[in-house]
mmCIF file of C-alpha atoms in Angstrom:
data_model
loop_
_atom_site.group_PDB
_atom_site.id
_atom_site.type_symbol
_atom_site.label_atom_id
_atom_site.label_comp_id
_atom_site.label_asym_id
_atom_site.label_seq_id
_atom_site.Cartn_x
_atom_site.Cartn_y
_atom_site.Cartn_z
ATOM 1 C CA UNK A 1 -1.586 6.567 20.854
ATOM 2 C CA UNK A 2 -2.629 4.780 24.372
ATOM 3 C CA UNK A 3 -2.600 1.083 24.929
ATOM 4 C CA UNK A 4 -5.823 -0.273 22.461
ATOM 5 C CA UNK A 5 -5.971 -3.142 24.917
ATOM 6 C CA UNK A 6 -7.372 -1.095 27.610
ATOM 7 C CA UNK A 7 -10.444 -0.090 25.175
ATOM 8 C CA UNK A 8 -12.640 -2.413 26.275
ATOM 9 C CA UNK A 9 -12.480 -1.878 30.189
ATOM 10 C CA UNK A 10 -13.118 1.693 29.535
ATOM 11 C CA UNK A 11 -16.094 3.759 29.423
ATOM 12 C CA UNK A 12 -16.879 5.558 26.364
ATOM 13 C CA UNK A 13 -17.030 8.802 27.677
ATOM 14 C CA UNK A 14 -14.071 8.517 29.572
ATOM 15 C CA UNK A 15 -12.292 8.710 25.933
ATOM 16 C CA UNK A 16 -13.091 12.301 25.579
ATOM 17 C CA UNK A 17 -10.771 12.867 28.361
ATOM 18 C CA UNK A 18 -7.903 10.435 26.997
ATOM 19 C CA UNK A 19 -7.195 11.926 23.539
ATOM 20 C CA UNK A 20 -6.403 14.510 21.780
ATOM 21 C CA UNK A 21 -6.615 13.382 18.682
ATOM 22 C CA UNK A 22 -7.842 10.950 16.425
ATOM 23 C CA UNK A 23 -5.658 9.441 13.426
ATOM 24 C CA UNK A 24 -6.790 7.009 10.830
ATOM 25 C CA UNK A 25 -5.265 4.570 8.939
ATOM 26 C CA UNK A 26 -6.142 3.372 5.468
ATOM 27 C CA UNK A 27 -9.880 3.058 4.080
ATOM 28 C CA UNK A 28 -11.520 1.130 6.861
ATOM 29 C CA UNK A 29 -8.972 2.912 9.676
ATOM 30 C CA UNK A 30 -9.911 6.819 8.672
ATOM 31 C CA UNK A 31 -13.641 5.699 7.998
ATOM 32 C CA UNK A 32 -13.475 4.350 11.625
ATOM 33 C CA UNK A 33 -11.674 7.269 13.041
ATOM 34 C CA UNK A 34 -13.681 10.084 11.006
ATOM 35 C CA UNK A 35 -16.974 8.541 12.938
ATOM 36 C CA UNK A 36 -15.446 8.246 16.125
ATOM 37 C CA UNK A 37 -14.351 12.014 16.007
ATOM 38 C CA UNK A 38 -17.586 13.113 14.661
ATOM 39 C CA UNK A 39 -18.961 11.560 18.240
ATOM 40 C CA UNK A 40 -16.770 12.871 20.641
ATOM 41 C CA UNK A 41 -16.000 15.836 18.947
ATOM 42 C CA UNK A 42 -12.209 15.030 18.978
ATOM 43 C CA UNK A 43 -10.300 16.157 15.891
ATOM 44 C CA UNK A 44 -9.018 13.849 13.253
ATOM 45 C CA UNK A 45 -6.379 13.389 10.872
ATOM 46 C CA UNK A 46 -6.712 10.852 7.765
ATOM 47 C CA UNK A 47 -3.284 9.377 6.782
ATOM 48 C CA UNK A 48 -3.106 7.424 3.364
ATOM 49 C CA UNK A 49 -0.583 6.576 0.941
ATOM 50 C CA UNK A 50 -2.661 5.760 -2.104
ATOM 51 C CA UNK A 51 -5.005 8.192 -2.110
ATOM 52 C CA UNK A 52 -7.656 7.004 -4.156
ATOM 53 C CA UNK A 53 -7.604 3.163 -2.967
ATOM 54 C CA UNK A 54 -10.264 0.567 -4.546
ATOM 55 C CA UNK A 55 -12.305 -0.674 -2.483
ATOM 56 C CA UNK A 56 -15.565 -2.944 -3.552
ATOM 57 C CA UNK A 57 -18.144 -2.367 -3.771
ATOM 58 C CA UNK A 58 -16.758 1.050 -5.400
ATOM 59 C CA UNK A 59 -19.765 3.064 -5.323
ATOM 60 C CA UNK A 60 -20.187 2.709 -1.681
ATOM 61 C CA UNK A 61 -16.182 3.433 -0.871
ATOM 62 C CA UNK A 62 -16.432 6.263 -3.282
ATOM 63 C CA UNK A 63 -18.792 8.386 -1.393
ATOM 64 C CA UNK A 64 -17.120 6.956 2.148
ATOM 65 C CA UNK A 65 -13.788 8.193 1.165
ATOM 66 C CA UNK A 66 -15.238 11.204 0.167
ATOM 67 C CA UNK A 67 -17.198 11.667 3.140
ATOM 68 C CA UNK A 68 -14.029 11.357 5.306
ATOM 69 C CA UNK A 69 -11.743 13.520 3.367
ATOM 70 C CA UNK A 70 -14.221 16.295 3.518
ATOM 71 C CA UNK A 71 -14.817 15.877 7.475
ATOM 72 C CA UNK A 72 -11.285 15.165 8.972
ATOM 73 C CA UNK A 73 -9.435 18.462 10.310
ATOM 74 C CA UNK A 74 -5.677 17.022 8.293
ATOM 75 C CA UNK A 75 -4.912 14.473 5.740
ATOM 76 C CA UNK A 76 -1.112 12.928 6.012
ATOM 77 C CA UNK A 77 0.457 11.299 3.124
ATOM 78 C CA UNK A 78 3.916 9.944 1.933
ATOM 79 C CA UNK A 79 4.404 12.070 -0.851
ATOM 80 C CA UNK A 80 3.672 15.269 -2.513
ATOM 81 C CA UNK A 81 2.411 13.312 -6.164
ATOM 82 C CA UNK A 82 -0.193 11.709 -3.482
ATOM 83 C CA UNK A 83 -1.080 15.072 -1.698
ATOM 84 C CA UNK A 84 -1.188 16.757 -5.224
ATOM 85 C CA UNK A 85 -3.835 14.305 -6.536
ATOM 86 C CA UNK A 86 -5.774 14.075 -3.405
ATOM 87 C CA UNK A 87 -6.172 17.686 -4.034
ATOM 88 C CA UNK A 88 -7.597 17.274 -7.421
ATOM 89 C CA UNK A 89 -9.251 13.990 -6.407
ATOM 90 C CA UNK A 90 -11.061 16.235 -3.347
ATOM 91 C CA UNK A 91 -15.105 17.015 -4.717
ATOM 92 C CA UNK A 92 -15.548 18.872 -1.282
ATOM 93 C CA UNK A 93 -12.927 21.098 -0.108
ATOM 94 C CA UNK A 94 -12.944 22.462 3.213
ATOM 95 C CA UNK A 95 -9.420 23.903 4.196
ATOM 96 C CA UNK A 96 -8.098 20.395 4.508
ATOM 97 C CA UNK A 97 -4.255 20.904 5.920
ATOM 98 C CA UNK A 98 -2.483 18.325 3.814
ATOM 99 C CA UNK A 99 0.610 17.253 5.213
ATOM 100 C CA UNK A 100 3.503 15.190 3.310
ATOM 101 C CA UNK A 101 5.306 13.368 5.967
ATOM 102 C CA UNK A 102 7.804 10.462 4.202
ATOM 103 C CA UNK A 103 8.198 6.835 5.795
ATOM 104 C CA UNK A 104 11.053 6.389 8.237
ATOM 105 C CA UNK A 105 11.516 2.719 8.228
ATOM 106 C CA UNK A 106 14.328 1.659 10.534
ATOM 107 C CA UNK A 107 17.451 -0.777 8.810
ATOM 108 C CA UNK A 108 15.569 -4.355 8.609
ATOM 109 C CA UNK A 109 17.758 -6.817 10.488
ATOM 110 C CA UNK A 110 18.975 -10.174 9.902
ATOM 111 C CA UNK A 111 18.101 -13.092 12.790
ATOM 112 C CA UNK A 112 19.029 -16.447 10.260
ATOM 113 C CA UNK A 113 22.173 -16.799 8.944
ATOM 114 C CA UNK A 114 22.113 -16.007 5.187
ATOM 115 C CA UNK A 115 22.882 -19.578 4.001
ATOM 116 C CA UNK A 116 20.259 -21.267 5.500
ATOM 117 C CA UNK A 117 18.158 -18.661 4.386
ATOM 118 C CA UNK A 118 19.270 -19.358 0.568
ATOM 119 C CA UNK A 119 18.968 -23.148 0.924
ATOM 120 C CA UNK A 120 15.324 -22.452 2.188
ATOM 121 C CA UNK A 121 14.346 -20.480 -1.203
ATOM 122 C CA UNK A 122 16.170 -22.727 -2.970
ATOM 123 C CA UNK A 123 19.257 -20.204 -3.777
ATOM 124 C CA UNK A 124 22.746 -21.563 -4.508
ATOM 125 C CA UNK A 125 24.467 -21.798 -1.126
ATOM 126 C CA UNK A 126 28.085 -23.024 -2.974
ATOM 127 C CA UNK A 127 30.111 -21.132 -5.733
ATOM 128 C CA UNK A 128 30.027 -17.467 -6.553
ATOM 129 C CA UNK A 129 26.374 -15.770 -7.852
ATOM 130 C CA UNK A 130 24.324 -12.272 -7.385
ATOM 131 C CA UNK A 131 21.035 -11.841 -6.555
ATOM 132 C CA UNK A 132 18.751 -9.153 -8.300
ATOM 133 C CA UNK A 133 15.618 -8.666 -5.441
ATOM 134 C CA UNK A 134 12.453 -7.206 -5.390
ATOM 135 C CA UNK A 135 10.578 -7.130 -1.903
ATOM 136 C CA UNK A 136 6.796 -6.377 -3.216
ATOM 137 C CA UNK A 137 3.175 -7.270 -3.157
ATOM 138 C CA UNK A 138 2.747 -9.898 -5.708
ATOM 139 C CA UNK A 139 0.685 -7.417 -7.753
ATOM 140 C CA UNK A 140 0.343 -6.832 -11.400
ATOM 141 C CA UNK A 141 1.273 -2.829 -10.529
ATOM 142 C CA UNK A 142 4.188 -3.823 -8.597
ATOM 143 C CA UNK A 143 6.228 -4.436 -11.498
ATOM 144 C CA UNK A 144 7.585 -8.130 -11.019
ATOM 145 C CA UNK A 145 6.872 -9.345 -14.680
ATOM 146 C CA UNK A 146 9.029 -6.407 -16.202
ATOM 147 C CA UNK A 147 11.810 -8.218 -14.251
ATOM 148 C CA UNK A 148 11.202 -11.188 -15.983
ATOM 149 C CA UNK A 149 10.824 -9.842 -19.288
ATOM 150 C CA UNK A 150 14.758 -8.027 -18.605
ATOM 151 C CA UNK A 151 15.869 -11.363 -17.096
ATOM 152 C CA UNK A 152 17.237 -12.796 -20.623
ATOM 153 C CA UNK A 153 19.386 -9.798 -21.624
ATOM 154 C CA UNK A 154 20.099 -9.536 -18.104
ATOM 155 C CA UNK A 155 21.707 -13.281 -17.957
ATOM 156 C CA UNK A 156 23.615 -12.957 -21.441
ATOM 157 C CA UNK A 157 26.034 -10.117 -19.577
ATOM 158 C CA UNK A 158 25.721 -11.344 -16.203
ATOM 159 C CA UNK A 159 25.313 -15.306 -16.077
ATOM 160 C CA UNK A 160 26.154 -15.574 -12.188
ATOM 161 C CA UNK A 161 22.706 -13.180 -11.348
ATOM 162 C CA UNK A 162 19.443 -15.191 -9.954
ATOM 163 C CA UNK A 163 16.050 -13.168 -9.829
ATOM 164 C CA UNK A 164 14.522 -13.229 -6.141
ATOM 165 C CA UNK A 165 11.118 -12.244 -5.645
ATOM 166 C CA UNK A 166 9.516 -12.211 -2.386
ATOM 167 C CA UNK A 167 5.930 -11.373 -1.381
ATOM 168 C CA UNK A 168 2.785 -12.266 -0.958
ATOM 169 C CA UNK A 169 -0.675 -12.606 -3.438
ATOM 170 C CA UNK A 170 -2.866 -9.893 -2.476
ATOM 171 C CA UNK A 171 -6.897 -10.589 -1.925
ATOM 172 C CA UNK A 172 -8.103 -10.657 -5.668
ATOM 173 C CA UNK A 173 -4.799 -11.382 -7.308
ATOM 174 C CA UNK A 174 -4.591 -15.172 -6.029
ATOM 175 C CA UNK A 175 -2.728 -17.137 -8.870
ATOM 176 C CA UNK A 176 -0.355 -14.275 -9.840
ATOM 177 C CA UNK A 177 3.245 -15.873 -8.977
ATOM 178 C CA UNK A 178 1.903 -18.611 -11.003
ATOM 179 C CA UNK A 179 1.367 -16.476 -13.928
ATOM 180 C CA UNK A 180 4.912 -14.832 -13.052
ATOM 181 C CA UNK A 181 6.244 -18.179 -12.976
ATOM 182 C CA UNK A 182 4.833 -19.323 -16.381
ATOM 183 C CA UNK A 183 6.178 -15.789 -17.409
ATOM 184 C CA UNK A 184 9.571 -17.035 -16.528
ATOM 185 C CA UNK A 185 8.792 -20.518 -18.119
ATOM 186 C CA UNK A 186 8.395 -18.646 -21.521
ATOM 187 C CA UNK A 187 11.052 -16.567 -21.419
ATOM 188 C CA UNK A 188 13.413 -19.650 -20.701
ATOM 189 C CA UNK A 189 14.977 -18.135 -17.481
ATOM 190 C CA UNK A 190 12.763 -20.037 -14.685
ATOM 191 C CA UNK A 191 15.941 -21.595 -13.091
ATOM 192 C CA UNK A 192 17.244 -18.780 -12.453
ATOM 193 C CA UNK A 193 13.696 -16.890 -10.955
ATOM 194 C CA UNK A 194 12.838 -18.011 -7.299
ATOM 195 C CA UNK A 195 9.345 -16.455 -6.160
ATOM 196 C CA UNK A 196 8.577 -17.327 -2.513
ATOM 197 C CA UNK A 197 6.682 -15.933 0.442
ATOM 198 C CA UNK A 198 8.948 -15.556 3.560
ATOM 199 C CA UNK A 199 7.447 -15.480 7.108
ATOM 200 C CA UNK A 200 10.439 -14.305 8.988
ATOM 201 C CA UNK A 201 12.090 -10.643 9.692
ATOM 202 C CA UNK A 202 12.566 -9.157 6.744
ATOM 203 C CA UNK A 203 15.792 -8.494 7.163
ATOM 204 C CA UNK A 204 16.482 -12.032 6.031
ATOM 205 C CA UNK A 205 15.854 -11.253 2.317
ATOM 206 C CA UNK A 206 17.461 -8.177 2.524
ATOM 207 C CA UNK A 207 21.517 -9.504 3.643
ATOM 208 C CA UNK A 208 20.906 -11.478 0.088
ATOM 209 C CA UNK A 209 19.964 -9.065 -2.226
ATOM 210 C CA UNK A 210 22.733 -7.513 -4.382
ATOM 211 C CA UNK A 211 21.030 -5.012 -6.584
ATOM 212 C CA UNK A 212 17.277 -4.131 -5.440
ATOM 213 C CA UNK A 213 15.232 -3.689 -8.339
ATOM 214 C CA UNK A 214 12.014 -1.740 -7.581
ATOM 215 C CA UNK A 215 9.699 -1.283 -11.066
ATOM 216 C CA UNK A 216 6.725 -1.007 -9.564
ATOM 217 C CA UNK A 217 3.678 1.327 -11.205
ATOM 218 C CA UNK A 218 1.536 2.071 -8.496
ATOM 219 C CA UNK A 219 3.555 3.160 -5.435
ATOM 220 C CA UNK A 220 3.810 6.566 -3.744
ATOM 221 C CA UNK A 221 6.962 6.329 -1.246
ATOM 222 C CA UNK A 222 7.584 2.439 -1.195
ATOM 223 C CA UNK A 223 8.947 1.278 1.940
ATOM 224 C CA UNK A 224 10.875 -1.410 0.194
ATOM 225 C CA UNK A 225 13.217 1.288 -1.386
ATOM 226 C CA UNK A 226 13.149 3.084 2.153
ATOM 227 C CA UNK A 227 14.755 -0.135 3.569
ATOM 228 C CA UNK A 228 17.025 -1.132 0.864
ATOM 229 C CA UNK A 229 18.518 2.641 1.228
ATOM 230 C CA UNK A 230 19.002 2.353 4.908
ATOM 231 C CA UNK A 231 21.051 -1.242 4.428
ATOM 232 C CA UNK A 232 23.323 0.385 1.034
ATOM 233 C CA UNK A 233 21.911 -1.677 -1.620
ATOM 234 C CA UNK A 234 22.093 -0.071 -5.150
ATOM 235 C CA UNK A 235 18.219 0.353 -6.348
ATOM 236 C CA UNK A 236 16.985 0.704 -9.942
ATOM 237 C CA UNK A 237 13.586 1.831 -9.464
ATOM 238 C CA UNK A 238 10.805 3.203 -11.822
ATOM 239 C CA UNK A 239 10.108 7.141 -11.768
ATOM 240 C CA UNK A 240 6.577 6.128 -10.441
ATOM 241 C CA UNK A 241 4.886 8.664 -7.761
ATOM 242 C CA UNK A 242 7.309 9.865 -5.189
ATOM 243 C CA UNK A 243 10.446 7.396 -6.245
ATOM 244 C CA UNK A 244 12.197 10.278 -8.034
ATOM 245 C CA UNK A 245 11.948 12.671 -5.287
ATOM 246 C CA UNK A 246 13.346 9.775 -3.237
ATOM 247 C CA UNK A 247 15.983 8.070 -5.237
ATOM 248 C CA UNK A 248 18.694 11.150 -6.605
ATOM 249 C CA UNK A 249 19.333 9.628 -10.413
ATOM 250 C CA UNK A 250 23.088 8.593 -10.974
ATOM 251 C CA UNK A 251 23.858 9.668 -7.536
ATOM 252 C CA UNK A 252 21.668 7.650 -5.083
ATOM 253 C CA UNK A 253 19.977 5.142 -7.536
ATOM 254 C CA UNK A 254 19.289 4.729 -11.283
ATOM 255 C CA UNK A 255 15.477 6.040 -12.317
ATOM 256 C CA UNK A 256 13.961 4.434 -15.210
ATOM 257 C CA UNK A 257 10.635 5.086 -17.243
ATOM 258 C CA UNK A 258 8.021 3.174 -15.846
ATOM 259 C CA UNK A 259 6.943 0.186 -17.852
ATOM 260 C CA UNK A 260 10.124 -0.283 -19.440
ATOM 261 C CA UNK A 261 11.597 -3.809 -19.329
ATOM 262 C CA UNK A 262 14.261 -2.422 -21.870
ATOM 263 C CA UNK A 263 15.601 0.389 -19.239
ATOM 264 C CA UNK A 264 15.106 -1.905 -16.407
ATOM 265 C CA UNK A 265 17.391 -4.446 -18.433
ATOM 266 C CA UNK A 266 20.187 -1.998 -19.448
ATOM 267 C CA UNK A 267 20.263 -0.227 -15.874
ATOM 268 C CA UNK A 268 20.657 -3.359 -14.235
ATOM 269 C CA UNK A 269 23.448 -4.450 -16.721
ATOM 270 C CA UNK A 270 24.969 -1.149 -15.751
ATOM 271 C CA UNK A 271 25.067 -1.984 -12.146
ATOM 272 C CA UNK A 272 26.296 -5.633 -12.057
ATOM 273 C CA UNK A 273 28.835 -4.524 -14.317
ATOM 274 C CA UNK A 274 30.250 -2.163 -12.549
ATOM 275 C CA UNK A 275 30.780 -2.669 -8.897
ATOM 276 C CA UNK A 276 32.535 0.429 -8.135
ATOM 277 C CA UNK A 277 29.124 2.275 -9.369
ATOM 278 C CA UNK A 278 27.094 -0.095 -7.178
ATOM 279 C CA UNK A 279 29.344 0.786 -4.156
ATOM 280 C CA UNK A 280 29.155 4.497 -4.457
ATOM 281 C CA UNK A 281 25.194 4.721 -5.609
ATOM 282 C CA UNK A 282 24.624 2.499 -2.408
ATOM 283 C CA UNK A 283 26.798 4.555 -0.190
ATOM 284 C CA UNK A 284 24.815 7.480 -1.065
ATOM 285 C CA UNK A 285 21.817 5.986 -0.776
ATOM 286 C CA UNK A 286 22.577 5.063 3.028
ATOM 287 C CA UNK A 287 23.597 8.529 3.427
ATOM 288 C CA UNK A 288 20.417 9.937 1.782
ATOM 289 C CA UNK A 289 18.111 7.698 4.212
ATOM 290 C CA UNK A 290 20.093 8.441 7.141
ATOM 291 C CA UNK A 291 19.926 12.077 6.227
ATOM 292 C CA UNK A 292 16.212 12.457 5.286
ATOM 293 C CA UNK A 293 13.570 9.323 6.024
ATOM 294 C CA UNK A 294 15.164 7.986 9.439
ATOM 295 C CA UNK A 295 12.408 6.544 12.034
ATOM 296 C CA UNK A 296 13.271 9.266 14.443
ATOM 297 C CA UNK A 297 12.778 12.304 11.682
ATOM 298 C CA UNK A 298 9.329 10.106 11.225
ATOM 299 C CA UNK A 299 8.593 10.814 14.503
ATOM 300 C CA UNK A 300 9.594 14.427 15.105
ATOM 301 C CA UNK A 301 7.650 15.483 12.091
ATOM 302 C CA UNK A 302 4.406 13.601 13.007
ATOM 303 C CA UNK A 303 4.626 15.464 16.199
ATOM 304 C CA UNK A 304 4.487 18.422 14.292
ATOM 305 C CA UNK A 305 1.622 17.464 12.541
ATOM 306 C CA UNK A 306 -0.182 16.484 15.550
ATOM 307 C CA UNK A 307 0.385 19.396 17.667
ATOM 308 C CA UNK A 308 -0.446 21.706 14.915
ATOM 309 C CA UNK A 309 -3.610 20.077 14.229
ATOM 310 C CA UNK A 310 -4.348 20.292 17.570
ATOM 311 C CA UNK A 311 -3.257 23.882 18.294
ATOM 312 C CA UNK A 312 -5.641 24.684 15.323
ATOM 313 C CA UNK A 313 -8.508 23.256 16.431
ATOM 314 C CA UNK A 314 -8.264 24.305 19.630
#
């Protein structure tokens, strides 16, 4: 964790004498990392939040990411459903520490003030209306179309609500919030479904969201729900991965099945109509993030990690 700028103007061996250890990020990170220990005998840790990501060509990632589980000294991960099926995932084990260390994302912040913000997306910036939010990857697995499919029974109870969805295509999914906004074509609710990219701080979005609505399939310990938590925004979120162990059902959040536009639906209906429930679920849900997945307890507990690993391999 030294300045990455000075790399360059550095001789290689003088790196032995720099770190202590080595940690990895992500497919092409850890595959990086695992080499770079392997030459200078450093120890390494892998840290992924997928576990199993898919990388093309597949063949050739499969044996990488094999290769680099089976050589680092630790693995971190987000969540114990990830370290569970890395376990099982694992064709060589060799003693592999796996350590579950949650997110810590600090409280996104506003900079813009939240009108001109909705009069960029195209939100009503006059009269009185909700907005239901989901801050995601425009992926199939992230859920968004099971949003629009609950829209319609959603509107009938709650006619002030507008659908925000805000992300960007990932590499291989190009065309998708076209497809989610055909979706919302056919289900007759497209003037009420904005889907938009957004360039600035996050934090933006976030003072404009109401209810966060989370019903993603493929997540382990989405940072999304980290950072709706830390700001007090009610979350009804799909009891994917780690989401349950993060989100307390009927105290913190609602949990729903995953794949469920029916349960998303009635469990958002439940929260817009009834604001003292939204209040208290995102009271507690502040309370929960400031209590357990802060950016400081990130921190602290990474230290551990690293100074265990290194204590070990020493």
């Amino acid at each position: 964790h030294r300045d990455l700028h000075s790399f360059p103007t550095r001789r290689s061996s003088d790196l032995n004498e720099g770190f202590d250890l080595i940690d990895g990020h992500g497919p092409s990170g850890y595959l990086c990392g695992t080499i770079a220990a392997r030459i200078t005998g450093i120890p390494s840790i892998l840290t992924t939040y997928n576990g199993r990501e898919d990388w093309f060509p597949r063949p050739v990632w499969f044996v990488a990411h094999q290769l680099t589980l089976a050589s680092v000294s630790a693995i971190v991960t987000d969540s114990d459903f990830v370290a569970k099926r890395l376990h099982k995932w694992m064709m060589v084990k060799k003693g592999q520490r796996v350590f579950v260390v949650p997110n810590g994302p600090p409280p996104p912040e506003a900079v813009r003030p939240a009108e001109a913000v909705r009069l960029e997306l195209g939100l009503p910036t006059q009269g009185s209306s909700r907005i239901v939010g989901q801050i995601a990857t425009l992926v199939s697995g992230k859920g968004q179309h099971l949003l629009i499919d609950a829209a319609p029974e959603i509107l009938r109870r709650n006619p002030d609500v507008y659908f925000l969805f805000v992300g960007f295509e990932r590499y291989g999914e190009q065309g998708y919030a076209d497809e989610l906004r055909a979706r919302a074509r056919d289900r007759g609710v497209a003037e009420r479904v904005i889907i938009a990219p957004y360039q600035g701080p996050i934090g933006d979005i976030w003072q404009l969201i109401d209810v966060h609505a989370h019903p993603s399939m493929l997540d382990s310990l989405p940072n999304a729900v980290l950072e709706g938590m830390s700001l007090g925004k009610p979350v009804v979120a799909a009891a994917t991965a780690g989401i349950p162990s993060m989100v307390v059902d009927g105290r913190t959040g609602i949990v729903i099945p995953p794949n469920d536009a029916q349960a998303l639906a009635t469990a958002l209906n439940r929260v817009l109509s009834d604001k003292d429930l939204a209040r208290r679920l995102g009271a507690a849900a502040k309370e929960r993030h400031r209590e357990n997945y802060t950016n400081e307890l990130l921190a602290r507990r990474m230290e551990r990690v690293f100074d265990e690993v290194r204590g070990v391999s020493r």
